[in-house]
Amino acid sequence: MTYLVKEIFYTLQGEGSHAGRPAVFCRFSRCNLWTGLEKDRHRAICQFCDTDFVGTDGEGGGKFRTPDDLAQAVEKAWPSASREHRFVVCTGGEPLLQLDEEAIDAFHARGFEVAVETNGTRVPPKGIDWLCVSPKIGSELVVTSGDELKLVYPQLGGDPRQFEQLDFRYFRLQPMDNPDVEANTRATVEYCMKNPRWTLSLQTHKYLGIQ
């Protein structure tokens, strides 16, 4: 298959359990919960997305015809010849529309630990080293186990307690980034303090001014 990738870049993971860890981000194009076009946002299942995943014209983006071509592009973004601590975060859009076991094997062959950030509506392929699910209220959640569940908060009609019985190691609550972000952050902090099952997740890359 041909992989459509919006951008590939090197940065620090900004949120969740791996916050602060150097990583190559591989942002796949397309999502099943929004077209990515502003004219369609009002009818999208996920209306608060803050990411541009349309097309293949971002930094390092493009169309990659084979798993090895994709892995080679990710390796090129890693700044060191060292094979130690290599880490790729596959995100989107929705990465599981495209990411398959062959691509994961190609990343592993080049020494990368593979993390995936998904909305949880697609069954993941085998071989993922770190699976983070970010449920979107109004979509059907089919992934009910993994390493980390990260819920953007608050979401209309969403109660964090509805996810607490799922099989994840970590449960994180992340303030929704919109014009009400300050109020959302206060509400998220308050919720975590009242419900210790949940840990606060901040988008530290935005505070640092990095990708």
XYZ file of C-alpha atoms in Angstrom:
211
model
C 0.000 0.000 0.000
C 0.989 3.627 -0.350
C 1.195 5.478 2.950
C -0.068 9.061 2.910
C 1.801 11.094 5.501
C 1.189 14.722 6.357
C 4.513 15.297 8.105
C 7.505 13.614 9.721
C 9.552 15.610 12.204
C 11.805 15.270 15.215
C 10.747 16.814 18.514
C 9.981 16.018 22.140
C 6.808 14.133 22.935
C 4.725 16.821 24.593
C 2.021 14.917 26.440
C 1.126 11.734 28.235
C 3.406 9.184 29.811
C 6.312 9.844 27.455
C 6.253 13.641 27.805
C 9.734 15.032 27.354
C 11.075 12.048 25.439
C 12.786 12.707 22.080
C 10.726 11.237 19.274
C 10.086 11.283 15.568
C 6.464 12.117 14.899
C 4.942 10.429 11.874
C 1.614 12.124 11.271
C -0.565 10.144 8.885
C -3.067 11.919 6.673
C -6.804 11.350 6.921
C -9.173 10.619 9.804
C -12.470 8.774 10.093
C -13.997 11.306 12.516
C -13.400 14.528 10.551
C -12.337 15.403 7.038
C -9.901 17.979 8.403
C -11.634 20.731 6.408
C -13.069 23.665 8.365
C -16.221 23.656 6.244
C -16.986 20.192 7.613
C -16.086 20.750 11.264
C -19.684 21.460 12.380
C -20.794 17.985 11.295
C -17.716 16.067 12.420
C -17.854 13.545 15.265
C -14.666 15.109 16.619
C -15.140 18.874 16.409
C -12.296 19.990 18.679
C -9.333 18.599 16.748
C -6.414 21.048 16.743
C -4.252 19.243 14.176
C -3.732 19.729 10.457
C -3.656 16.276 8.888
C -4.896 17.134 5.387
C -2.663 16.280 2.459
C 0.985 15.295 2.338
C 2.606 18.705 2.116
C 4.025 19.113 5.617
C 7.637 18.878 6.755
C 8.960 15.477 5.708
C 5.530 14.468 4.433
C 4.739 12.641 1.246
C 3.540 9.407 -0.303
C 5.592 6.355 0.644
C 5.084 3.302 -1.517
C 6.531 0.647 0.802
C 6.932 0.074 4.543
C 10.691 0.394 4.152
C 10.354 3.710 2.317
C 8.315 5.009 5.258
C 10.734 3.668 7.855
C 13.646 5.164 5.959
C 11.986 8.597 6.050
C 11.443 8.277 9.803
C 15.046 7.211 10.308
C 16.223 10.201 8.275
C 14.449 12.507 10.732
C 16.279 10.986 13.692
C 19.271 13.271 14.284
C 21.818 10.743 15.417
C 23.419 7.692 13.892
C 22.890 5.977 17.233
C 20.356 3.158 17.248
C 19.692 3.588 20.966
C 16.470 5.083 22.340
C 14.920 5.501 18.904
C 11.235 6.320 19.283
C 8.568 6.974 16.655
C 5.086 8.242 17.490
C 2.529 7.338 14.840
C -0.328 9.805 14.992
C -2.742 11.604 12.745
C -5.467 12.116 11.777
C -6.157 8.522 12.568
C -2.986 6.472 12.049
C -4.723 3.102 12.141
C -6.423 3.840 8.836
C -3.001 3.160 7.295
C -0.481 1.818 9.775
C -0.086 -1.926 9.368
C 2.065 -4.712 10.759
C 4.502 -4.464 7.852
C 5.244 -0.816 8.611
C 5.681 -1.591 12.309
C 8.125 -4.371 11.414
C 10.047 -1.932 9.213
C 10.309 0.553 12.092
C 11.508 -2.196 14.416
C 14.096 -3.306 11.885
C 15.606 0.172 12.096
C 15.679 0.087 15.868
C 12.605 2.175 16.638
C 10.214 1.651 19.506
C 6.755 2.243 18.058
C 4.060 4.271 19.822
C 0.600 4.894 18.409
C -1.936 7.576 19.314
C -5.374 6.542 18.114
C -9.019 7.472 18.603
C -9.687 3.799 19.344
C -12.168 3.152 16.554
C -9.928 0.769 14.580
C -8.430 -2.533 15.636
C -4.663 -2.026 15.925
C -2.154 -4.293 14.160
C 0.238 -6.481 16.123
C 3.633 -5.279 17.273
C 2.845 -1.843 18.727
C 5.067 -1.082 21.721
C 2.971 1.686 23.265
C -0.722 2.170 22.557
C -2.430 5.385 23.621
C -6.177 5.674 23.023
C -7.937 9.038 23.056
C -11.683 8.349 22.918
C -13.983 10.770 21.166
C -17.526 10.944 22.528
C -19.994 9.964 19.828
C -17.708 7.432 18.164
C -17.688 3.680 18.675
C -14.732 2.654 20.828
C -13.447 -0.758 19.732
C -10.039 -0.636 21.430
C -10.679 -1.345 25.109
C -7.167 -2.165 26.285
C -3.734 -0.658 25.939
C -1.091 1.286 27.787
C -2.672 4.693 28.181
C -6.153 6.145 27.902
C -6.025 9.901 27.392
C -9.345 11.701 27.494
C -9.667 15.286 26.318
C -11.823 17.045 28.908
C -14.537 18.175 29.031
C -16.399 16.618 26.137
C -20.135 17.139 25.736
C -21.910 13.999 26.900
C -18.709 12.434 28.174
C -18.079 11.257 31.720
C -14.568 9.941 32.503
C -16.093 7.285 34.754
C -17.478 5.479 31.706
C -13.920 4.477 30.771
C -12.592 3.426 34.151
C -13.443 -0.255 33.724
C -11.364 -0.561 30.556
C -8.015 -2.349 30.581
C -5.425 0.439 30.524
C -2.368 0.984 32.704
C -2.755 4.758 32.888
C -5.764 7.046 32.787
C -5.015 10.658 31.899
C -7.221 13.690 31.571
C -6.147 16.488 29.253
C -7.761 19.948 29.099
C -9.478 20.691 25.819
C -7.561 23.370 23.928
C -10.137 25.849 22.705
C -11.065 29.459 23.630
C -12.125 28.123 27.046
C -8.807 26.431 27.739
C -8.240 28.222 31.056
C -11.629 27.136 32.411
C -11.075 23.668 30.942
C -7.717 23.413 32.682
C -9.201 24.410 36.037
C -11.992 21.874 35.584
C -9.492 19.156 34.659
C -7.286 19.867 37.653
C -10.309 19.822 39.934
C -11.533 16.535 38.475
C -8.158 14.815 38.896
C -7.849 15.991 42.484
C -11.295 14.634 43.291
C -10.760 11.427 41.323
C -7.202 10.124 41.848
C -7.788 7.386 39.283
C -7.009 10.128 36.742
C -3.737 11.975 36.165
C -3.412 15.414 34.588
C -1.870 15.509 31.099
C -0.724 18.839 29.683
C 0.308 19.633 26.124
C 3.731 20.834 27.177
C 4.940 21.264 23.592
C 2.533 24.208 23.291
C 4.018 25.855 26.393
C 7.512 25.262 25.010
C 6.664 26.525 21.537
C 7.803 23.364 19.791
C 5.999 21.091 17.363
